[in-house]
CSV table of C-alpha atoms in Angstrom, one decimal:
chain,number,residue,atom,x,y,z
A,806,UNK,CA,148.1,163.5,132.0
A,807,UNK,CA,146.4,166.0,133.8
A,808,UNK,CA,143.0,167.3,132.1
A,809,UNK,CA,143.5,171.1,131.5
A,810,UNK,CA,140.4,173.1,131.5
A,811,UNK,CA,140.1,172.8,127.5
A,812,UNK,CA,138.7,169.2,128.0
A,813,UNK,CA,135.1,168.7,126.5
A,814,UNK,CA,134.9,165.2,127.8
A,815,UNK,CA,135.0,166.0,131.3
A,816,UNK,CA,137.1,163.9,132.9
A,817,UNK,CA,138.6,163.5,136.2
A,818,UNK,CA,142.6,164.0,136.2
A,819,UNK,CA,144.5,161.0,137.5
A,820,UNK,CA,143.8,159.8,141.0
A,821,UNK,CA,145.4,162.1,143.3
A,822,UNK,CA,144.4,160.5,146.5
A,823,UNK,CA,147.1,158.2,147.6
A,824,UNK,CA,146.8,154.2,146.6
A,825,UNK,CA,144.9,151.8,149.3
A,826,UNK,CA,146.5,149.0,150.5
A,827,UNK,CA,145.8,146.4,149.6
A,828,UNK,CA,142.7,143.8,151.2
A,829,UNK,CA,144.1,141.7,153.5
A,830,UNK,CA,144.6,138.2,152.1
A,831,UNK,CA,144.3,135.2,154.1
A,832,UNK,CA,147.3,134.2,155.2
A,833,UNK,CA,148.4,130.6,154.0
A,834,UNK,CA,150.4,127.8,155.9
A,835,UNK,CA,152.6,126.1,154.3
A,836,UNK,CA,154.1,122.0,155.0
A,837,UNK,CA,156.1,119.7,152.7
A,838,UNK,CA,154.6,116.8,155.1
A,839,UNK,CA,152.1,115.6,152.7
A,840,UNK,CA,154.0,115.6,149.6
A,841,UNK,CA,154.6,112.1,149.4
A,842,UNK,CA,150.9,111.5,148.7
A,843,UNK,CA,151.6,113.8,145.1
A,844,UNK,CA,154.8,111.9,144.4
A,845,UNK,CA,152.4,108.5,144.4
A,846,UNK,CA,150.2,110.5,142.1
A,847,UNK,CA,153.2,111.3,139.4
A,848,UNK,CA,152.9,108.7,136.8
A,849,UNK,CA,156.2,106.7,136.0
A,850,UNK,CA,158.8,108.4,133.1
A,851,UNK,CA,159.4,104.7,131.9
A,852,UNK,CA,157.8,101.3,131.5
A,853,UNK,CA,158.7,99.7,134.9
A,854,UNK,CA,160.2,96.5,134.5
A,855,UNK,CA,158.5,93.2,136.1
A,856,UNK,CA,159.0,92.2,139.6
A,857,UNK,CA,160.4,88.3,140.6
A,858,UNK,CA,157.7,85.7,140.6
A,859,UNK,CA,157.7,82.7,143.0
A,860,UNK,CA,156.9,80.7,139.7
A,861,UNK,CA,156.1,80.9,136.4
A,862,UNK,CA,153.4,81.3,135.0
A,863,UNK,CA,152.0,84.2,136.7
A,864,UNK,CA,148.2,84.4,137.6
A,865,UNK,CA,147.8,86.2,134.4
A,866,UNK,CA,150.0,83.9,132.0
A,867,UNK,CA,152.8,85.9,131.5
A,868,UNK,CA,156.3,84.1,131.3
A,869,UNK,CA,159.4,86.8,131.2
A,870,UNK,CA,162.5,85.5,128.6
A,871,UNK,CA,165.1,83.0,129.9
A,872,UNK,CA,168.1,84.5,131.2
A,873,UNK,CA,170.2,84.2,129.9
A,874,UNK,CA,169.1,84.2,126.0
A,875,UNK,CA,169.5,80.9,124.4
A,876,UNK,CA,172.4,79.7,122.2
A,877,UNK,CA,170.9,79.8,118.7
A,878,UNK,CA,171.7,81.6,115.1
A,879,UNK,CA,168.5,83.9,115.9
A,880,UNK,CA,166.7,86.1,118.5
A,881,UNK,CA,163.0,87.1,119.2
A,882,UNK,CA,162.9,90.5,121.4
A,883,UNK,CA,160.3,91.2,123.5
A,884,UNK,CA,157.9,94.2,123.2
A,885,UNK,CA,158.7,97.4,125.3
A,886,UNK,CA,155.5,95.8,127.7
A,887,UNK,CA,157.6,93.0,127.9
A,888,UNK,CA,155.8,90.9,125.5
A,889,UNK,CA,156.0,88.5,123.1
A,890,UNK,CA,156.1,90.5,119.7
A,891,UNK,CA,153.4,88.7,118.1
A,892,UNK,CA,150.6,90.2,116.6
A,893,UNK,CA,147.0,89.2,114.4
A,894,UNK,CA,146.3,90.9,111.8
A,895,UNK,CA,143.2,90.8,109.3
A,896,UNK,CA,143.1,92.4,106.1
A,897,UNK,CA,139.6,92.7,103.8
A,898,UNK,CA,137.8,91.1,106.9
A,899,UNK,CA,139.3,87.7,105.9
A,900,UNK,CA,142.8,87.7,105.6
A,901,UNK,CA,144.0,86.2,108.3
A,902,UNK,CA,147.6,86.6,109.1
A,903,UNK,CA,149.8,85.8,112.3
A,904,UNK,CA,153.3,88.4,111.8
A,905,UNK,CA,156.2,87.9,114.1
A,906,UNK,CA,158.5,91.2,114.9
A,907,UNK,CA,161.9,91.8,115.9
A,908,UNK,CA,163.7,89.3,114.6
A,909,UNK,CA,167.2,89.7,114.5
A,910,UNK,CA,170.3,87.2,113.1
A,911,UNK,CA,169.3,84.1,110.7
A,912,UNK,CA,165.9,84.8,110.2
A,913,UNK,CA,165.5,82.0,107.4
A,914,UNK,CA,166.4,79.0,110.0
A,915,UNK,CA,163.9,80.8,112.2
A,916,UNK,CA,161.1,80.7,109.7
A,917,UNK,CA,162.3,76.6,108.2
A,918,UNK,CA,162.1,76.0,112.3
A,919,UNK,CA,159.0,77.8,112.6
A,920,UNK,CA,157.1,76.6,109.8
A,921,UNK,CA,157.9,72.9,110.4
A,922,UNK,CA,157.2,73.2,114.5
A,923,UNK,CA,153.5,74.8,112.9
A,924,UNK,CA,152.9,72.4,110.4
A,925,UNK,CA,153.4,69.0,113.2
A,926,UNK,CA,150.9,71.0,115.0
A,927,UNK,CA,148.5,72.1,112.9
A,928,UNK,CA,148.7,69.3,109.7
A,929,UNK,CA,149.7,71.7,107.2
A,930,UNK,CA,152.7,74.2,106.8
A,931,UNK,CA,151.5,77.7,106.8
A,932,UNK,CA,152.7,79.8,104.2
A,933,UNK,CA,155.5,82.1,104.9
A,934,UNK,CA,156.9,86.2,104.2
A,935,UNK,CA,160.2,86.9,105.0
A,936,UNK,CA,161.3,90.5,105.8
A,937,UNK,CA,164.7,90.1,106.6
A,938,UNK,CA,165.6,93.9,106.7
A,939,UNK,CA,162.6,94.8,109.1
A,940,UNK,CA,163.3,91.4,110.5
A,941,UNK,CA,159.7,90.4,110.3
A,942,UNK,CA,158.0,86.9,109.3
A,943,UNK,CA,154.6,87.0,108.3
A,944,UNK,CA,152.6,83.6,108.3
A,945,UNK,CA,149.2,82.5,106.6
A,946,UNK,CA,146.6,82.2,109.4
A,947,UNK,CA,146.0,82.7,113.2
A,948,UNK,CA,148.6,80.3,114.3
A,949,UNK,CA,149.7,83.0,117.2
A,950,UNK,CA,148.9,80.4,119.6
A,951,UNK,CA,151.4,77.4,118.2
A,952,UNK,CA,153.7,80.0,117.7
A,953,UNK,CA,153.5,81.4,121.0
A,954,UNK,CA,153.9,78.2,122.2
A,955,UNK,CA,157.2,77.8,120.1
A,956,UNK,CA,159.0,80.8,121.4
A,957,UNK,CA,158.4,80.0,125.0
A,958,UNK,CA,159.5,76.7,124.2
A,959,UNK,CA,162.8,78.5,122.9
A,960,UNK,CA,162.9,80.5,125.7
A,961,UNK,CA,162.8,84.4,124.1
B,748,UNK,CA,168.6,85.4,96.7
B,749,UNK,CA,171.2,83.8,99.8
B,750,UNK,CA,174.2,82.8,97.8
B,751,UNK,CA,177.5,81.6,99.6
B,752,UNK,CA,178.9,85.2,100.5
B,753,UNK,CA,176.1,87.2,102.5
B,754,UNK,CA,173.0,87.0,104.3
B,755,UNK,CA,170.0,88.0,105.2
B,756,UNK,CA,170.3,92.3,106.2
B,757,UNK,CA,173.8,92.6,105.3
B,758,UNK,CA,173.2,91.2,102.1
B,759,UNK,CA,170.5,93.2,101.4
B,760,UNK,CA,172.2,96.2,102.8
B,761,UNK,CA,175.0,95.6,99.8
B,762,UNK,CA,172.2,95.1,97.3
B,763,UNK,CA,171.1,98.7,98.0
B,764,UNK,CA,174.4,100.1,97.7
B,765,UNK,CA,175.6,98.7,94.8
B,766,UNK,CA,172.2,98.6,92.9
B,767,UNK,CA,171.6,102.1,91.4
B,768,UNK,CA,169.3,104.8,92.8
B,769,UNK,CA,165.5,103.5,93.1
B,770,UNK,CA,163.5,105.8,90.6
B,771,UNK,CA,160.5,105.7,88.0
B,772,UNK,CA,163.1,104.7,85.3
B,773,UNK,CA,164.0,101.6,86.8
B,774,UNK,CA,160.5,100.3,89.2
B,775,UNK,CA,158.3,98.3,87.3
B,776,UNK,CA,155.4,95.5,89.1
B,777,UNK,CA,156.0,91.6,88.4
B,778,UNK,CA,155.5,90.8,85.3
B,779,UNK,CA,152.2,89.1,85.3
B,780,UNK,CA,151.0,90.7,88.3
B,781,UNK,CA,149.0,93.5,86.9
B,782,UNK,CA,146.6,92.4,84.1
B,783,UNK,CA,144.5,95.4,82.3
B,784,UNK,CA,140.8,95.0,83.6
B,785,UNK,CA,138.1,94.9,81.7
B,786,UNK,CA,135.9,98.4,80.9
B,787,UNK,CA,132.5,99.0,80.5
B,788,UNK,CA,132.3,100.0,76.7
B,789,UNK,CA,134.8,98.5,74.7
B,790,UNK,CA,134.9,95.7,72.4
B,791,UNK,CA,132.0,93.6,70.9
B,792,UNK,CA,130.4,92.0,74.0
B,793,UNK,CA,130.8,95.0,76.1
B,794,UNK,CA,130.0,97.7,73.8
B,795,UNK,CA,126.6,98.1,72.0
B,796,UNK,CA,124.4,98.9,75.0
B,797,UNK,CA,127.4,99.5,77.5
B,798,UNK,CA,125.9,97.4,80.4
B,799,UNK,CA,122.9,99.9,80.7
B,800,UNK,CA,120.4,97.5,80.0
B,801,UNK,CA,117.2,98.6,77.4
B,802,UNK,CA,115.1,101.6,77.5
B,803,UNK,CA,113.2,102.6,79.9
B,804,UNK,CA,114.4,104.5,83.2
B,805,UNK,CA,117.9,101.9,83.7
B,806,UNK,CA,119.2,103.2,80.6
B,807,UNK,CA,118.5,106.2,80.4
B,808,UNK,CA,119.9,107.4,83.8
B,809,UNK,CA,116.7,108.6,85.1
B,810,UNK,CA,116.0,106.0,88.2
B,811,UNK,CA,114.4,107.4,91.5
B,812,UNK,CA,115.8,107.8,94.6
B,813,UNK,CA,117.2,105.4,96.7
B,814,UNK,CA,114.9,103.8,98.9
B,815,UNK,CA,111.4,104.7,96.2
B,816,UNK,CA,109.0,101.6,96.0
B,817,UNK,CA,107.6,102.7,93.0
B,818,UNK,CA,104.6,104.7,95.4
B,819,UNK,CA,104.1,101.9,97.9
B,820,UNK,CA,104.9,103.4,101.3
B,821,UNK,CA,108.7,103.0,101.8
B,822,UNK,CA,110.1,100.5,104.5
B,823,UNK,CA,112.3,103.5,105.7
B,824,UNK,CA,108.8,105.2,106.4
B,825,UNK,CA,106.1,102.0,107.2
B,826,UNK,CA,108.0,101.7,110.3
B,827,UNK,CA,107.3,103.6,113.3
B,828,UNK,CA,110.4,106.1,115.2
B,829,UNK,CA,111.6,104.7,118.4
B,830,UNK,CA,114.1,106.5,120.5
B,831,UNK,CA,116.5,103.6,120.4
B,832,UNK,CA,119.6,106.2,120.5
B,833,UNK,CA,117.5,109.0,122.1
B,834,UNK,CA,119.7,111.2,124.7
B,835,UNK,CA,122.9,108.7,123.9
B,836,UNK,CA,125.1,111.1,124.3
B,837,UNK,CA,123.9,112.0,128.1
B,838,UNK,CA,124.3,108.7,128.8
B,839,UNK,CA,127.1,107.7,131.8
B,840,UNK,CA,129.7,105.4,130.2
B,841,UNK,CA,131.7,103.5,132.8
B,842,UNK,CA,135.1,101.6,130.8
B,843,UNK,CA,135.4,97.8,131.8
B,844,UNK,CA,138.1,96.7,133.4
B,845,UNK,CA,138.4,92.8,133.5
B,846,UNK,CA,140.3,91.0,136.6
B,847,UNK,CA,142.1,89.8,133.9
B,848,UNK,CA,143.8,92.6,132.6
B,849,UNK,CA,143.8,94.4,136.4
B,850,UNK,CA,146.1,90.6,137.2
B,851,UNK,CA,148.3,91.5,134.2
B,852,UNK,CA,149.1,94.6,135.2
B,853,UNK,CA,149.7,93.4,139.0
B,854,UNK,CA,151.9,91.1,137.0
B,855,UNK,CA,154.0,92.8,135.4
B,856,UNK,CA,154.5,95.7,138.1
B,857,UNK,CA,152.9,98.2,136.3
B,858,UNK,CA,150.2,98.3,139.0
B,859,UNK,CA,151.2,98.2,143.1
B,860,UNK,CA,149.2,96.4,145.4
B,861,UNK,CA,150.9,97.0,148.2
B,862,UNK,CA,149.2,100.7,147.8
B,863,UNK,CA,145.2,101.7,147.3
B,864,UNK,CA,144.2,100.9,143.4
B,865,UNK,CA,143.1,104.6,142.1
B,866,UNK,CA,141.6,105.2,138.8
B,867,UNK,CA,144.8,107.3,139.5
B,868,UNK,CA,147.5,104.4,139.5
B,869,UNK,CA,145.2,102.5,137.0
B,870,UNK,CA,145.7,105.5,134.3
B,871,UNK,CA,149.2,105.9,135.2
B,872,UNK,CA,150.0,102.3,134.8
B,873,UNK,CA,147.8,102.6,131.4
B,874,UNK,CA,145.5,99.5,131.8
B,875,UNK,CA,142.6,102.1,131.1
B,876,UNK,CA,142.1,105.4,129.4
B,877,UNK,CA,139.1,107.1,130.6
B,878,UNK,CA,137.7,110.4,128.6
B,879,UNK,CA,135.7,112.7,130.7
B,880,UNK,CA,134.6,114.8,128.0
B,881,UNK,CA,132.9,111.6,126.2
B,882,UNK,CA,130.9,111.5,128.8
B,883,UNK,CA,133.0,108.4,130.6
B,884,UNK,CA,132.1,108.8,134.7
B,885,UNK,CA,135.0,105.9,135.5
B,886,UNK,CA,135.8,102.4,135.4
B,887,UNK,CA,133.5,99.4,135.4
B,888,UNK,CA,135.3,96.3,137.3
B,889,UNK,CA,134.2,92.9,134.8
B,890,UNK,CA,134.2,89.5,135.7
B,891,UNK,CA,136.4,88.7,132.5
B,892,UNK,CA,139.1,86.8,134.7
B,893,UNK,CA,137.6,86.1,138.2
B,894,UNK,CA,139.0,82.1,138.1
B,895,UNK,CA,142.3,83.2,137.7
B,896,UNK,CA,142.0,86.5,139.9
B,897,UNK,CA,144.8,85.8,143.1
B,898,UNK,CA,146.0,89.7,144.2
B,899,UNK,CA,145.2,90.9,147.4
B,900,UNK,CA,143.8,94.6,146.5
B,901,UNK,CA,142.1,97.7,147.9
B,902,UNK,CA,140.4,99.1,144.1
B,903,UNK,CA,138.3,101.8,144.3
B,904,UNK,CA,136.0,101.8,141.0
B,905,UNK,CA,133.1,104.0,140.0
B,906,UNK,CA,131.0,100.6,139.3
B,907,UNK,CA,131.8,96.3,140.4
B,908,UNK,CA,130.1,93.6,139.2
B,909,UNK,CA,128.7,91.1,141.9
B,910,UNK,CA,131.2,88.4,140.7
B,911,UNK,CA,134.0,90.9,140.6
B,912,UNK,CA,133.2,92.2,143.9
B,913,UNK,CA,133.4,88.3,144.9
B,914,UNK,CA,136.2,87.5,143.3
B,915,UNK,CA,138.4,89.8,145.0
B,916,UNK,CA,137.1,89.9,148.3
B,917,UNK,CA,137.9,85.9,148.3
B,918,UNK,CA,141.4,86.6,147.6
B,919,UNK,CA,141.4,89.3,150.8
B,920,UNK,CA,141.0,92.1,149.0
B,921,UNK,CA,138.5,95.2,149.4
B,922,UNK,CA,136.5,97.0,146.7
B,923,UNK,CA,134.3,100.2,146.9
B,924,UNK,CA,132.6,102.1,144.1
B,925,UNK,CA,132.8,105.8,143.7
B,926,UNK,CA,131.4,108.3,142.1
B,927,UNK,CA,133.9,111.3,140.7
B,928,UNK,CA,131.9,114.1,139.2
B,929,UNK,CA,133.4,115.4,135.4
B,930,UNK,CA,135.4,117.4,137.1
B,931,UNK,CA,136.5,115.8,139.8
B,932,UNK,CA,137.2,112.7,136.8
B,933,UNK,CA,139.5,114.8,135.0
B,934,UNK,CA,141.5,116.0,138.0
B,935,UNK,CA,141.7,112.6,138.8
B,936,UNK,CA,143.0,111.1,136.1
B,937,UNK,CA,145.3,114.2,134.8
B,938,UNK,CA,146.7,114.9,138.3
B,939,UNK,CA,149.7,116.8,137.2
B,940,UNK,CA,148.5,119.6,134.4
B,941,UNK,CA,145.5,120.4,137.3
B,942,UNK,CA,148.4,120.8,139.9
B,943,UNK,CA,150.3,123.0,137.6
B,944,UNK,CA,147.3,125.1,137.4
B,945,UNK,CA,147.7,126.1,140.8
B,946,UNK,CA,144.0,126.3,141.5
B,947,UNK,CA,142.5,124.6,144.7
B,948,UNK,CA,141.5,121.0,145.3
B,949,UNK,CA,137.9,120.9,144.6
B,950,UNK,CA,135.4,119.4,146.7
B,951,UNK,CA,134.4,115.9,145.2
B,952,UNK,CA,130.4,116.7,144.2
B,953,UNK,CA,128.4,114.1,145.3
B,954,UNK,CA,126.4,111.7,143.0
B,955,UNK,CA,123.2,112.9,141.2
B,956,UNK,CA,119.5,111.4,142.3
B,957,UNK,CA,119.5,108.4,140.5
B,958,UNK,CA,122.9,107.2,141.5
B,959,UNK,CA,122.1,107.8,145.3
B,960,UNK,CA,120.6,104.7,145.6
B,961,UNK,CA,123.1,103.1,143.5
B,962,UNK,CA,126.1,104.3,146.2
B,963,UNK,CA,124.5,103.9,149.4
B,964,UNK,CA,123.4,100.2,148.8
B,965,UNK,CA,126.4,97.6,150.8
B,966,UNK,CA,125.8,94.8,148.2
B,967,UNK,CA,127.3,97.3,145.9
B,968,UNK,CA,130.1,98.2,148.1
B,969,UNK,CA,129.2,101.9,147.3
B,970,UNK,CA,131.6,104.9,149.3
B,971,UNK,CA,127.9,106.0,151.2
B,972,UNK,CA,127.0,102.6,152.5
B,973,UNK,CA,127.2,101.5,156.4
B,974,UNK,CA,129.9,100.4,156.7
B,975,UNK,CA,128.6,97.9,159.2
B,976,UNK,CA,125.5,97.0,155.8
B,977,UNK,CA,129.0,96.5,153.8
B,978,UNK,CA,130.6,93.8,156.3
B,979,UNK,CA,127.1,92.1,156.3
B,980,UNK,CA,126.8,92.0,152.4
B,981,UNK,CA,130.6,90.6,152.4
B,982,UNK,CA,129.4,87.6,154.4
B,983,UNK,CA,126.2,87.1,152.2
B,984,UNK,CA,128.4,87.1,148.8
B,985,UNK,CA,131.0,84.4,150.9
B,986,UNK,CA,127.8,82.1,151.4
B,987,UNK,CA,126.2,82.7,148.2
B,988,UNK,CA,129.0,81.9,145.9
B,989,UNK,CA,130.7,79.5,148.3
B,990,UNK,CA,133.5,80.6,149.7
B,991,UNK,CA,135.1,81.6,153.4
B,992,UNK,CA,135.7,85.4,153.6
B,993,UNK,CA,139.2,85.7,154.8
B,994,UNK,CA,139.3,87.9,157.8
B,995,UNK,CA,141.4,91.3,157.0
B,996,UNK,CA,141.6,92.8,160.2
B,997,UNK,CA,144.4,89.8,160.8
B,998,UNK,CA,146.3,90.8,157.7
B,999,UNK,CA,149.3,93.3,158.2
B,1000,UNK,CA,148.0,95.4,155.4
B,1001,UNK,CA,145.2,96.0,157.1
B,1002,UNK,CA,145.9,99.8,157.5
B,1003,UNK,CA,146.4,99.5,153.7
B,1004,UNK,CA,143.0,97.7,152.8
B,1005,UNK,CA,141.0,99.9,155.4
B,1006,UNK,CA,142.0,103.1,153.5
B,1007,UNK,CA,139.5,105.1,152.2
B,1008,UNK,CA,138.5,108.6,150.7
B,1009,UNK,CA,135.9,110.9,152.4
B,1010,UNK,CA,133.4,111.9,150.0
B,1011,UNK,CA,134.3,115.1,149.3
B,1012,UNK,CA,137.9,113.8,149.1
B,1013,UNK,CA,139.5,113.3,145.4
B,1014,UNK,CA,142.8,112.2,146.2
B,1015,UNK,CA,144.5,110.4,149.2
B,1016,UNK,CA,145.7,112.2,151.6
B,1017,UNK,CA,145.0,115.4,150.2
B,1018,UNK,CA,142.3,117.3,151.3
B,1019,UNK,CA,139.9,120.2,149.2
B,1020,UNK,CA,141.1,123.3,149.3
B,1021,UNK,CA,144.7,122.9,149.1
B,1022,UNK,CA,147.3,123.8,146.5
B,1023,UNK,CA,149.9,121.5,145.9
B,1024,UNK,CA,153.2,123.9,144.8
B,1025,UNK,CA,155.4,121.5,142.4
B,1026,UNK,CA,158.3,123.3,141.4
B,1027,UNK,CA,159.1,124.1,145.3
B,1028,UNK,CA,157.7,120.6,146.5
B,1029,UNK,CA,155.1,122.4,148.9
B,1030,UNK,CA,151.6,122.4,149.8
B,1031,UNK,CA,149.5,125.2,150.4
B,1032,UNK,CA,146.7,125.0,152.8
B,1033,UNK,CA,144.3,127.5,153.6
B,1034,UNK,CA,143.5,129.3,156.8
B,1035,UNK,CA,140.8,131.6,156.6
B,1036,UNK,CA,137.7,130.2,158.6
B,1037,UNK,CA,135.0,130.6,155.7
B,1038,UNK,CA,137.4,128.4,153.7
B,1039,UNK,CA,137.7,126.0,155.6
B,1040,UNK,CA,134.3,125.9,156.1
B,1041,UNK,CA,133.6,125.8,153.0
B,1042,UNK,CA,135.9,122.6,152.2
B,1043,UNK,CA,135.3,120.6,154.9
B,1044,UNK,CA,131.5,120.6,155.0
């Protein structure tokens, strides 16, 4: 709006002179040439799945699951890092307690098997928690290690 | 509870539909398992003084602080301040990394060695998360695993142990420590959110004074070391710990193992001062001569 002569302020009226042009930007070069160094930077959408070994087991100690999955009553899946689903937990600082996940199909032969494959190894049978609608089996103890040994032995 | 008719979860799936709705009417614990305890004030033996004890300060609730000696000097106060934790949080903290868990992940493909190890490939394969604004400067490379270590790598780490270093340079493989700036660290490990931000590739700052010597020393395989120092120190380690270096300019991934980053240089192949354009797949470079002046001193 144009200030009339009545304005105390004293402003200027809008701008008449006519709008600059703009400074003169750099001009920028474009190439698609090195894209494939960002594509190595993009980090995967999924867990990739392990490549083929010459044999088993690898450097690290990882064995993958027997293909294909063994003929009996019950199933042990592996983890979404492709691991065993075995876990150590500790409650109070001394509650020591070895739980085996994703269990699916006769979960009570799993645990009889379990428990007597555990006792021959370590002298005494741990004792056992079923869960059969998670489709966990808890046991008394760190016994991850005969246990591990059990499924691999299984072939899950 | 497993009669002749159904198992396991279908069985217990029909207990839950034919067993009315679960509510406070119908939930009660074993019984057994929960036995009233046993409260200060009541009865004959723990009544009368109510555990307070007699007289004095005990029972009547009037004890001194925590910590009082009864006006000898404290033990919290006879012993002198030392700055045990003093400027702990402007402390560099480098993450370890163990060959152990770097072979798992080479294992299990979640990790490439046919391509240069990058705190970059290490974050996106998740073996490590690294938080700048904790004050983390990178990732530490730990001898947790060396006797098992068989991958043929080129790892670029901000810090190696000398047994690490060892370890992998046995198997054929190359390591250099870095140094990555905050900044730099959090472009580095969050690649995509910086891109998206359409600003610039930064110059990689380089390291402060008393890191210098840290960088430039060859037995640490640091990024400003002669390189000629570095091939040197790689024959020392091979005698000291007893081993025969295996020559890598034989090895067809040579070009892979002699890749390195300038300096100033955060990511491969991508130098400071370019924008990288995702939605269109392009990259943006600059032209203008005080720009490129700028990024490429």
């Amino acid at each position: 709006m144009e200030g009339g002569g009545g304005s105390s302020w004293g402003v200027h009226s809008v701008c008449q002179t006519p709008p600059r042009d703009p400074p003169p930007y750099p001009a920028v070069v474009e190439s698609t040439e090195e894209f494939h160094f960002v594509e190595r930077l993009l980090p995967p959408a999924c867990v990739p799945s392990p490549p083929q070994h010459p044999s088993y087991p690898t450097p690290s100690g990882w064995i993958p699951p027997r293909v294909p999955p063994p003929a009996l009553p019950y199933h042990v899946g592996r983890s979404r890092m492709h691991n065993l689903p075995l876990y150590r937990r500790v409650a109070n600082g001394n509650r020591r307690i070895t739980e085996l996940r994703r269990i699916r199909g006769d979960i009570w032969a799993l645990e009889k098997e379990l428990r007597e494959f555990v006792g021959q190894r370590v002298g005494k049978q741990p004792l056992t928690q079923v869960n059969e609608l998670s489709g966990t089996l808890r046991l008394k103890g760190h016994v991850d290690n005969e246990v591990r040994a059990w499924l691999l032995l299984k072939g899950f | 509870m497993s009669g002749n008719g159904v198992h396991g979860v279908h069985g217990a799936l029909q207990l839950l539909r034919s067993l009315p709705k679960v509510s406070l009417a119908n939930l009660r614990p074993n019984p057994g398992s929960k036995k009233p305890e046993r409260r200060r004030g009541r009865g004959r033996y723990r009544g009368r003084k109510c555990g307070r004890g007699h007289k004095g300060e005990r029972q009547r609730g009037n004890r001194p602080r925590l910590g009082f000696e009864g006006g000898q000097t404290p033990f919290y106060l006879s012993i002198p301040k030392y700055g045990f934790n003093e400027g702990h949080s402007c402390r560099r903290k480098y993450h370890p990394l163990s060959l152990q868990k770097l072979q798992y992940l080479i294992d299990l493909g979640r990790v490439d060695p046919t391509q240069p190890i990058d705190l970059t490939q290490l974050t996106n394969a998740r073996g490590v998360t690294v938080q700048p604004l904790k004050r983390d400067y990178g990732v530490q490379l730990v001898e947790e695993g060396a006797d098992i270590f068989a991958a043929k790598i080129n790892i670029e780490v901000q810090r190696a142990s000398e047994l690490a270093i060892a370890a992998i340079e046995k198997n054929g493989g190359v390591v250099t420590a870095s140094f990555y700036d905050p900044r730099s660290l959090e472009i580095l490990i969050r690649p995509v959110p910086f891109f998206l931000r359409g600003q610039p590739i930064p110059k990689r700052m380089l390291p402060p004074e008393d890191l210098v010597r840290y960088y430039t020393d060859a037995s640490n395989r640091g990024y400003l070391a002669d390189p000629s120092k570095v091939a040197e120190a790689r024959l020392e380690l091979a005698k000291k710990y007893g081993y025969t270096l295996p020559d890598i300019t034989k090895d067809e991934l040579f070009k892979m193992l002699s890749t390195r980053k300038d300096p100033r240089q955060i990511f491969f192949g991508l130098a400071p001062g370019w924008i990288v354009n995702m939605a269109d797949k392009k990259i943006l470079k600059p032209t203008d001569e005080r720009l490129l002046k700028y990024y490429s001193s």
